[in-house]
PDB file of C-alpha atoms in Angstrom:
ATOM      1  CA  MET A   1      -0.120  -0.657   0.275  1.00 70.00           C
ATOM      2  CA  THR A   2       1.489   3.254  -1.020  1.00 77.00           C
ATOM      3  CA  PRO A   3       2.390   6.093   1.746  1.00 85.00           C
ATOM      4  CA  LYS A   4       0.125   8.688   1.873  1.00 91.00           C
ATOM      5  CA  MET A   5       1.546  12.057   1.365  1.00 94.00           C
ATOM      6  CA  ARG A   6       2.192  13.633   4.673  1.00 97.00           C
ATOM      7  CA  ILE A   7       0.556  17.603   4.318  1.00 97.00           C
ATOM      8  CA  HIS A   8       0.359  20.838   6.452  1.00 98.00           C
ATOM      9  CA  PHE A   9      -3.163  21.979   6.169  1.00 98.00           C
ATOM     10  CA  THR A  10      -3.550  25.878   6.413  1.00 98.00           C
ATOM     11  CA  ASP A  11      -4.424  27.541  10.476  1.00 96.00           C
ATOM     12  CA  ASN A  12      -8.370  28.765   9.252  1.00 94.00           C
ATOM     13  CA  TYR A  13      -7.252  31.880  11.135  1.00 93.00           C
ATOM     14  CA  LEU A  14      -4.647  33.035   8.471  1.00 95.00           C
ATOM     15  CA  LEU A  15      -6.539  32.159   5.167  1.00 96.00           C
ATOM     16  CA  ASN A  16     -10.117  33.950   6.813  1.00 92.00           C
ATOM     17  CA  PRO A  17      -8.753  36.543   9.056  1.00 94.00           C
ATOM     18  CA  THR A  18     -11.152  38.645  10.992  1.00 89.00           C
ATOM     19  CA  ASN A  19      -8.485  41.782  10.900  1.00 94.00           C
ATOM     20  CA  PRO A  20      -5.437  41.921   8.852  1.00 97.00           C
ATOM     21  CA  ILE A  21      -2.408  38.791   9.850  1.00 98.00           C
ATOM     22  CA  GLU A  22       0.166  39.729  12.656  1.00 97.00           C
ATOM     23  CA  VAL A  23       3.268  39.413  11.152  1.00 98.00           C
ATOM     24  CA  ASN A  24       7.038  40.547  13.977  1.00 98.00           C
ATOM     25  CA  LEU A  25       9.490  40.701  11.330  1.00 98.00           C
ATOM     26  CA  ILE A  26      12.881  40.112  13.392  1.00 98.00           C
ATOM     27  CA  GLY A  27      15.859  41.590  11.968  1.00 97.00           C
ATOM     28  CA  ALA A  28      15.638  44.539   9.028  1.00 96.00           C
ATOM     29  CA  GLY A  29      19.350  43.336   7.370  1.00 92.00           C
ATOM     30  CA  GLY A  30      20.377  41.597   4.636  1.00 91.00           C
ATOM     31  CA  THR A  31      17.655  39.183   4.420  1.00 95.00           C
ATOM     32  CA  GLY A  32      14.793  41.049   6.925  1.00 96.00           C
ATOM     33  CA  SER A  33      15.188  44.147   4.524  1.00 94.00           C
ATOM     34  CA  LYS A  34      14.036  42.403   1.454  1.00 95.00           C
ATOM     35  CA  VAL A  35      12.058  40.524   2.968  1.00 98.00           C
ATOM     36  CA  LEU A  36       9.749  43.477   4.127  1.00 98.00           C
ATOM     37  CA  THR A  37       9.750  43.982   0.712  1.00 96.00           C
ATOM     38  CA  ALA A  38       7.611  40.717  -0.505  1.00 98.00           C
ATOM     39  CA  LEU A  39       5.325  40.617   2.711  1.00 98.00           C
ATOM     40  CA  LEU A  40       4.234  44.607   0.667  1.00 98.00           C
ATOM     41  CA  GLU A  41       4.028  42.631  -1.905  1.00 97.00           C
ATOM     42  CA  MET A  42       2.187  39.522  -0.557  1.00 98.00           C
ATOM     43  CA  ASN A  43       0.063  42.267   1.053  1.00 98.00           C
ATOM     44  CA  HIS A  44      -1.479  43.876  -2.035  1.00 97.00           C
ATOM     45  CA  SER A  45      -1.888  40.693  -3.739  1.00 98.00           C
ATOM     46  CA  LEU A  46      -4.029  39.750  -0.851  1.00 98.00           C
ATOM     47  CA  ILE A  47      -6.004  42.556   0.000  1.00 97.00           C
ATOM     48  CA  ASP A  48      -6.969  42.841  -3.680  1.00 97.00           C
ATOM     49  CA  LEU A  49      -7.482  39.170  -2.625  1.00 96.00           C
ATOM     50  CA  GLY A  50     -10.531  39.947  -0.510  1.00 96.00           C
ATOM     51  CA  HIS A  51      -8.401  38.920   2.385  1.00 97.00           C
ATOM     52  CA  ALA A  52      -7.766  41.245   5.277  1.00 97.00           C
ATOM     53  CA  GLY A  53      -3.820  41.441   4.235  1.00 98.00           C
ATOM     54  CA  LEU A  54      -1.057  42.111   6.627  1.00 98.00           C
ATOM     55  CA  SER A  55      -0.053  43.738   9.352  1.00 98.00           C
ATOM     56  CA  VAL A  56       4.062  44.223   9.989  1.00 98.00           C
ATOM     57  CA  ARG A  57       6.457  45.333  13.145  1.00 98.00           C
ATOM     58  CA  LEU A  58       9.678  45.020  12.571  1.00 98.00           C
ATOM     59  CA  TRP A  59      12.676  44.686  14.816  1.00 98.00           C
ATOM     60  CA  ASP A  60      15.985  45.808  14.655  1.00 97.00           C
ATOM     61  CA  ASP A  61      18.196  47.374  17.173  1.00 97.00           C
ATOM     62  CA  ASP A  62      20.420  48.553  14.182  1.00 96.00           C
ATOM     63  CA  ILE A  63      22.208  51.735  12.474  1.00 96.00           C
ATOM     64  CA  ILE A  64      22.405  51.824   9.303  1.00 94.00           C
ATOM     65  CA  THR A  65      26.049  52.443   7.997  1.00 93.00           C
ATOM     66  CA  GLU A  66      28.016  52.478   4.880  1.00 92.00           C
ATOM     67  CA  ALA A  67      28.636  48.557   4.693  1.00 88.00           C
ATOM     68  CA  ASN A  68      25.669  48.037   4.788  1.00 89.00           C
ATOM     69  CA  LEU A  69      24.072  49.649   1.623  1.00 88.00           C
ATOM     70  CA  GLY A  70      24.352  47.624  -1.671  1.00 79.00           C
ATOM     71  CA  ARG A  71      24.256  44.905  -0.260  1.00 77.00           C
ATOM     72  CA  GLN A  72      20.821  45.919   1.622  1.00 82.00           C
ATOM     73  CA  ARG A  73      17.633  47.646   0.740  1.00 82.00           C
ATOM     74  CA  PHE A  74      19.386  51.011   2.143  1.00 88.00           C
ATOM     75  CA  ALA A  75      19.941  54.629   0.533  1.00 89.00           C
ATOM     76  CA  GLN A  76      22.873  56.448   1.512  1.00 94.00           C
ATOM     77  CA  CYS A  77      20.478  59.129   2.540  1.00 93.00           C
ATOM     78  CA  GLU A  78      19.663  56.075   5.316  1.00 93.00           C
ATOM     79  CA  VAL A  79      22.860  55.759   6.424  1.00 95.00           C
ATOM     80  CA  GLY A  80      22.742  56.770  10.740  1.00 96.00           C
ATOM     81  CA  LEU A  81      18.976  55.724  10.964  1.00 96.00           C
ATOM     82  CA  TYR A  82      17.723  53.042  12.690  1.00 97.00           C
ATOM     83  CA  LYS A  83      17.593  50.121   9.599  1.00 96.00           C
ATOM     84  CA  SER A  84      14.296  49.286  11.158  1.00 97.00           C
ATOM     85  CA  VAL A  85      12.755  52.915  11.693  1.00 97.00           C
ATOM     86  CA  ALA A  86      13.826  53.805   7.824  1.00 97.00           C
ATOM     87  CA  LEU A  87      12.369  50.310   5.970  1.00 97.00           C
ATOM     88  CA  ILE A  88       9.339  51.001   8.225  1.00 98.00           C
ATOM     89  CA  ASN A  89       8.842  54.785   6.757  1.00 97.00           C
ATOM     90  CA  ARG A  90       9.985  54.211   3.429  1.00 95.00           C
ATOM     91  CA  ALA A  91       7.042  50.688   3.373  1.00 96.00           C
ATOM     92  CA  ASN A  92       4.214  52.807   4.892  1.00 98.00           C
ATOM     93  CA  ARG A  93       4.923  55.700   2.611  1.00 97.00           C
ATOM     94  CA  TRP A  94       4.838  53.638  -1.137  1.00 94.00           C
ATOM     95  CA  SER A  95       1.516  51.515  -0.461  1.00 95.00           C
ATOM     96  CA  GLY A  96       0.100  53.407   2.595  1.00 95.00           C
ATOM     97  CA  THR A  97      -0.064  50.670   5.454  1.00 97.00           C
ATOM     98  CA  ASN A  98       0.258  51.733   9.686  1.00 97.00           C
ATOM     99  CA  TRP A  99       2.922  48.971   9.674  1.00 98.00           C
ATOM    100  CA  LYS A 100       5.231  49.548  13.170  1.00 98.00           C
ATOM    101  CA  ALA A 101       8.979  49.953  13.899  1.00 98.00           C
ATOM    102  CA  GLU A 102      11.001  48.467  17.215  1.00 98.00           C
ATOM    103  CA  THR A 103      14.769  50.127  17.609  1.00 98.00           C
ATOM    104  CA  ILE A 104      14.924  47.629  20.124  1.00 96.00           C
ATOM    105  CA  LYS A 105      16.095  43.171  19.517  1.00 95.00           C
ATOM    106  CA  PHE A 106      13.567  41.583  20.503  1.00 96.00           C
ATOM    107  CA  GLN A 107      14.490  39.464  23.176  1.00 94.00           C
ATOM    108  CA  LYS A 108      13.446  38.889  27.395  1.00 92.00           C
ATOM    109  CA  ASN A 109      14.222  42.714  28.576  1.00 88.00           C
ATOM    110  CA  THR A 110      15.720  42.545  32.629  1.00 85.00           C
ATOM    111  CA  LEU A 111      13.154  40.661  34.414  1.00 85.00           C
ATOM    112  CA  GLY A 112      13.405  37.634  32.024  1.00 87.00           C
ATOM    113  CA  LYS A 113      10.403  38.696  29.837  1.00 89.00           C
ATOM    114  CA  ALA A 114       9.078  38.721  26.237  1.00 91.00           C
ATOM    115  CA  PRO A 115       9.228  41.887  25.272  1.00 91.00           C
ATOM    116  CA  GLU A 116       6.292  44.129  24.574  1.00 91.00           C
ATOM    117  CA  ASN A 117       3.983  43.625  21.250  1.00 93.00           C
ATOM    118  CA  ALA A 118       5.674  40.231  21.051  1.00 94.00           C
ATOM    119  CA  GLN A 119       2.451  38.905  20.592  1.00 93.00           C
ATOM    120  CA  ALA A 120       1.095  38.018  16.737  1.00 96.00           C
ATOM    121  CA  ASN A 121       0.587  35.002  14.322  1.00 96.00           C
ATOM    122  CA  ILE A 122       3.622  35.107  12.377  1.00 98.00           C
ATOM    123  CA  TYR A 123       7.247  35.302  13.256  1.00 98.00           C
ATOM    124  CA  ILE A 124       9.497  35.816  10.870  1.00 98.00           C
ATOM    125  CA  SER A 125      13.134  35.414  12.348  1.00 98.00           C
ATOM    126  CA  CYS A 126      16.213  37.109   9.789  1.00 97.00           C
ATOM    127  CA  VAL A 127      19.148  36.762  12.405  1.00 95.00           C
ATOM    128  CA  ASP A 128      22.693  36.543  12.404  1.00 88.00           C
ATOM    129  CA  THR A 129      23.609  34.544  15.493  1.00 90.00           C
ATOM    130  CA  VAL A 130      22.809  31.333  16.512  1.00 90.00           C
ATOM    131  CA  SER A 131      21.577  32.136  20.256  1.00 92.00           C
ATOM    132  CA  ALA A 132      19.310  34.926  18.880  1.00 94.00           C
ATOM    133  CA  ARG A 133      17.039  31.716  17.614  1.00 95.00           C
ATOM    134  CA  PHE A 134      17.348  30.285  20.472  1.00 95.00           C
ATOM    135  CA  GLU A 135      16.445  33.013  22.180  1.00 95.00           C
ATOM    136  CA  ILE A 136      13.278  33.541  19.881  1.00 96.00           C
ATOM    137  CA  ALA A 137      12.699  30.387  20.384  1.00 96.00           C
ATOM    138  CA  GLU A 138      12.533  30.387  23.862  1.00 94.00           C
ATOM    139  CA  ILE A 139      10.349  33.150  23.879  1.00 95.00           C
ATOM    140  CA  LEU A 140       7.676  31.803  21.769  1.00 95.00           C
ATOM    141  CA  ARG A 141       7.428  28.649  24.188  1.00 92.00           C
ATOM    142  CA  GLY A 142       6.528  31.147  27.004  1.00 88.00           C
ATOM    143  CA  ILE A 143       4.642  33.558  25.090  1.00 83.00           C
ATOM    144  CA  ASN A 144       0.662  33.874  26.436  1.00 57.00           C
ATOM    145  CA  ASN A 145      -1.699  31.993  23.978  1.00 60.00           C
ATOM    146  CA  ARG A 146      -4.182  33.165  24.105  1.00 55.00           C
ATOM    147  CA  TRP A 147      -6.904  31.278  22.578  1.00 53.00           C
ATOM    148  CA  GLY A 148      -9.331  33.299  20.239  1.00 53.00           C
ATOM    149  CA  TYR A 149      -7.216  36.583  20.255  1.00 65.00           C
ATOM    150  CA  ARG A 150      -6.722  37.768  16.709  1.00 73.00           C
ATOM    151  CA  ASN A 151      -2.980  37.644  17.506  1.00 82.00           C
ATOM    152  CA  THR A 152      -2.928  34.673  18.990  1.00 91.00           C
ATOM    153  CA  PRO A 153       0.582  32.487  17.655  1.00 94.00           C
ATOM    154  CA  LYS A 154       0.582  29.979  14.801  1.00 96.00           C
ATOM    155  CA  TYR A 155       3.857  30.220  12.511  1.00 97.00           C
ATOM    156  CA  TRP A 156       7.443  30.453  12.486  1.00 98.00           C
ATOM    157  CA  LEU A 157       9.731  31.109   9.037  1.00 98.00           C
ATOM    158  CA  ASP A 158      13.154  31.089  10.443  1.00 97.00           C
ATOM    159  CA  PHE A 159      15.755  32.510   7.123  1.00 97.00           C
ATOM    160  CA  GLY A 160      19.303  31.015   8.003  1.00 93.00           C
ATOM    161  CA  ASN A 161      22.238  31.435   5.927  1.00 89.00           C
ATOM    162  CA  GLY A 162      26.464  31.238   4.445  1.00 87.00           C
ATOM    163  CA  LYS A 163      28.333  33.187   2.281  1.00 86.00           C
ATOM    164  CA  PHE A 164      26.664  30.647  -0.241  1.00 90.00           C
ATOM    165  CA  THR A 165      24.279  28.512   1.339  1.00 92.00           C
ATOM    166  CA  GLY A 166      20.893  29.221   3.585  1.00 93.00           C
ATOM    167  CA  GLN A 167      17.990  27.953   4.657  1.00 94.00           C
ATOM    168  CA  VAL A 168      14.267  28.367   5.598  1.00 97.00           C
ATOM    169  CA  ILE A 169      12.868  26.205   7.972  1.00 97.00           C
ATOM    170  CA  LEU A 170       8.322  27.024   8.810  1.00 98.00           C
ATOM    171  CA  SER A 171       7.836  25.790  12.094  1.00 97.00           C
ATOM    172  CA  THR A 172       4.339  26.409  13.980  1.00 97.00           C
ATOM    173  CA  ILE A 173       4.074  26.999  17.644  1.00 95.00           C
ATOM    174  CA  GLU A 174       1.349  24.527  18.780  1.00 91.00           C
ATOM    175  CA  LYS A 175      -0.388  21.780  17.038  1.00 94.00           C
ATOM    176  CA  LEU A 176      -2.545  23.083  14.875  1.00 95.00           C
ATOM    177  CA  GLU A 177      -5.866  21.565  14.456  1.00 95.00           C
ATOM    178  CA  GLN A 178      -6.117  19.684  10.915  1.00 97.00           C
ATOM    179  CA  PRO A 179      -8.827  18.873   8.941  1.00 95.00           C
ATOM    180  CA  GLN A 180     -10.147  15.319   7.842  1.00 93.00           C
ATOM    181  CA  SER A 181      -8.186  13.488   5.199  1.00 92.00           C
ATOM    182  CA  GLU A 182      -9.163  10.611   3.508  1.00 92.00           C
ATOM    183  CA  LYS A 183      -6.256  11.756   0.326  1.00 93.00           C
ATOM    184  CA  TYR A 184      -3.368  12.761   3.201  1.00 95.00           C
ATOM    185  CA  GLU A 185      -1.066  12.778   6.142  1.00 96.00           C
ATOM    186  CA  THR A 186      -2.171  15.074   8.010  1.00 97.00           C
ATOM    187  CA  VAL A 187       0.517  17.257  10.104  1.00 97.00           C
ATOM    188  CA  ALA A 188      -0.449  19.251  12.098  1.00 97.00           C
ATOM    189  CA  HIS A 189       2.832  20.027  14.766  1.00 97.00           C
ATOM    190  CA  LEU A 190       6.407  21.538  12.663  1.00 97.00           C
ATOM    191  CA  PRO A 191       8.868  20.939  15.302  1.00 96.00           C
ATOM    192  CA  PHE A 192      11.275  24.373  16.683  1.00 96.00           C
ATOM    193  CA  VAL A 193      14.717  24.654  13.643  1.00 93.00           C
ATOM    194  CA  THR A 194      16.575  25.498  16.718  1.00 92.00           C
ATOM    195  CA  GLU A 195      14.911  21.458  18.371  1.00 90.00           C
ATOM    196  CA  GLU A 196      15.664  19.380  14.894  1.00 83.00           C
ATOM    197  CA  PHE A 197      18.440  20.767  14.340  1.00 77.00           C
ATOM    198  CA  GLY A 198      20.329  22.535  16.852  1.00 76.00           C
ATOM    199  CA  ASP A 199      23.515  20.063  17.510  1.00 72.00           C
ATOM    200  CA  LEU A 200      23.575  21.883  13.549  1.00 69.00           C
ATOM    201  CA  LEU A 201      22.867  25.616  13.974  1.00 71.00           C
ATOM    202  CA  LYS A 202      25.734  25.563  16.679  1.00 69.00           C
ATOM    203  CA  GLN A 203      28.212  23.590  14.929  1.00 67.00           C
ATOM    204  CA  SER A 204      27.679  26.560  12.510  1.00 62.00           C
ATOM    205  CA  GLU A 205      27.594  29.549  14.288  1.00 61.00           C
ATOM    206  CA  SER A 206      30.485  31.098  13.398  1.00 53.00           C
ATOM    207  CA  GLU A 207      33.394  32.392  15.304  1.00 46.00           C
ATOM    208  CA  ASP A 208      32.993  35.590  13.845  1.00 46.00           C
ATOM    209  CA  ASP A 209      30.455  38.257  14.638  1.00 55.00           C
ATOM    210  CA  THR A 210      32.310  41.149  13.742  1.00 50.00           C
ATOM    211  CA  PRO A 211      30.328  44.386  12.257  1.00 54.00           C
ATOM    212  CA  SER A 212      31.768  44.507   8.737  1.00 54.00           C
ATOM    213  CA  CYS A 213      33.481  47.807   8.274  1.00 53.00           C
ATOM    214  CA  SER A 214      32.773  48.319   4.059  1.00 51.00           C
ATOM    215  CA  LEU A 215      30.972  46.116   1.105  1.00 49.00           C
ATOM    216  CA  ALA A 216      33.778  44.238   0.312  1.00 51.00           C
ATOM    217  CA  GLU A 217      34.514  42.926   3.526  1.00 53.00           C
ATOM    218  CA  ALA A 218      30.754  41.785   4.122  1.00 54.00           C
ATOM    219  CA  LEU A 219      30.566  40.290   0.687  1.00 53.00           C
ATOM    220  CA  GLU A 220      33.586  38.530   2.435  1.00 58.00           C
ATOM    221  CA  LYS A 221      30.462  36.771   4.965  1.00 67.00           C
ATOM    222  CA  GLN A 222      27.765  36.964   2.029  1.00 73.00           C
ATOM    223  CA  ASP A 223      27.580  37.123  -1.227  1.00 79.00           C
ATOM    224  CA  LEU A 224      25.759  39.255  -2.961  1.00 84.00           C
ATOM    225  CA  TYR A 225      22.654  37.257  -4.014  1.00 92.00           C
ATOM    226  CA  ILE A 226      22.103  34.572  -1.014  1.00 93.00           C
ATOM    227  CA  ASN A 227      20.542  36.925   1.348  1.00 93.00           C
ATOM    228  CA  SER A 228      17.578  38.216  -1.909  1.00 94.00           C
ATOM    229  CA  THR A 229      17.427  34.020  -3.485  1.00 96.00           C
ATOM    230  CA  LEU A 230      16.442  33.438   0.367  1.00 97.00           C
ATOM    231  CA  ALA A 231      13.655  36.237   0.643  1.00 97.00           C
ATOM    232  CA  GLN A 232      12.040  35.334  -2.958  1.00 97.00           C
ATOM    233  CA  MET A 233      12.146  30.656  -2.381  1.00 98.00           C
ATOM    234  CA  GLY A 234      10.409  31.829   1.853  1.00 98.00           C
ATOM    235  CA  CYS A 235       8.257  34.546   1.308  1.00 98.00           C
ATOM    236  CA  SER A 236       7.300  31.876  -1.492  1.00 98.00           C
ATOM    237  CA  LEU A 237       6.152  29.334   1.092  1.00 98.00           C
ATOM    238  CA  LEU A 238       4.248  31.979   3.391  1.00 98.00           C
ATOM    239  CA  TRP A 239       2.753  32.886   0.391  1.00 98.00           C
ATOM    240  CA  ASN A 240       1.329  29.143  -0.448  1.00 97.00           C
ATOM    241  CA  LEU A 241       0.236  28.644   2.867  1.00 97.00           C
ATOM    242  CA  PHE A 242      -2.368  31.746   1.927  1.00 97.00           C
ATOM    243  CA  ARG A 243      -3.206  30.460  -1.988  1.00 96.00           C
ATOM    244  CA  ASN A 244      -3.433  27.186  -1.264  1.00 97.00           C
ATOM    245  CA  GLY A 245      -3.868  26.510   1.987  1.00 97.00           C
ATOM    246  CA  LEU A 246      -1.676  23.663   2.445  1.00 97.00           C
ATOM    247  CA  THR A 247       1.761  22.550   2.279  1.00 97.00           C
ATOM    248  CA  GLU A 248       3.476  19.138   1.458  1.00 97.00           C
ATOM    249  CA  ASN A 249       7.670  21.047   2.204  1.00 97.00           C
ATOM    250  CA  ARG A 250       8.283  23.251   5.529  1.00 97.00           C
ATOM    251  CA  GLY A 251      11.227  25.019   4.381  1.00 97.00           C
ATOM    252  CA  PHE A 252      14.269  23.446   1.762  1.00 97.00           C
ATOM    253  CA  PHE A 253      18.175  24.412   1.895  1.00 96.00           C
ATOM    254  CA  LEU A 254      19.402  26.178  -1.201  1.00 96.00           C
ATOM    255  CA  ASN A 255      22.686  26.136  -2.476  1.00 96.00           C
ATOM    256  CA  LEU A 256      23.707  29.356  -4.230  1.00 94.00           C
ATOM    257  CA  LYS A 257      27.285  28.606  -5.953  1.00 94.00           C
ATOM    258  CA  ASP A 258      26.220  25.336  -7.863  1.00 95.00           C
ATOM    259  CA  PHE A 259      22.581  26.249  -7.623  1.00 96.00           C
ATOM    260  CA  ARG A 260      20.942  23.552  -6.028  1.00 96.00           C
ATOM    261  CA  SER A 261      17.545  23.946  -3.825  1.00 97.00           C
ATOM    262  CA  GLN A 262      16.834  20.533  -1.796  1.00 97.00           C
ATOM    263  CA  PRO A 263      12.794  20.874  -0.054  1.00 97.00           C
ATOM    264  CA  ILE A 264      12.580  20.048   3.830  1.00 97.00           C
ATOM    265  CA  LYS A 265       9.032  18.028   3.502  1.00 97.00           C
ATOM    266  CA  VAL A 266       6.682  18.338   5.779  1.00 96.00           C
TER     267      VAL A 266
END
């Protein structure tokens, strides 16, 4: 007997929301700045299709420097501004949205509590360090799941990359109710990236986490198009959750050096 294909059905609230889907985008650098552009496109398209769209809050405490120009979505006139503020102001002017910027890290405060405004439906992390991912995972495990509220946490989409390689992993924050299906084996829980690939993440942690002083130095660490390629492919996964209502893949591994992509099945 042929085994059934494993499928995760999109949480119903994302498909039929009463309000815009709340998204916490964590990180506004090489990947995050381009994910924000993709979310603008997604928001516009969803609204045109009769959906309530997205409400994005961008988290980053970094200031724009000369080294960020070229590889990230910043202009010369924005040097010295907070990355999150510059990007959100530009997004809102462009699209008429009322998205928000946070000029702090997405991390626990001095009392060990999640930051204010941490509650959302979807979390998208575009962070540089493994420790930041484990911090996000800890916050998501402890966040107050107020069932029935519009911003109940549903999904975590994590982007990570090296110089030529990267991965995007979709996780559920808790088990999400799945419909009965004779055709598919439905999967309610997609484990956190820190659970499934924790050891690999720790092994991949770079010892050099100092900021790049120039674009040339930054390009030694990350190839020019690795971030934008990950952003497009990863946001395509999210888009498919909205458009198709299901997914057989929960992410992918990418090697831009030899143009290989390997899907990660549910």
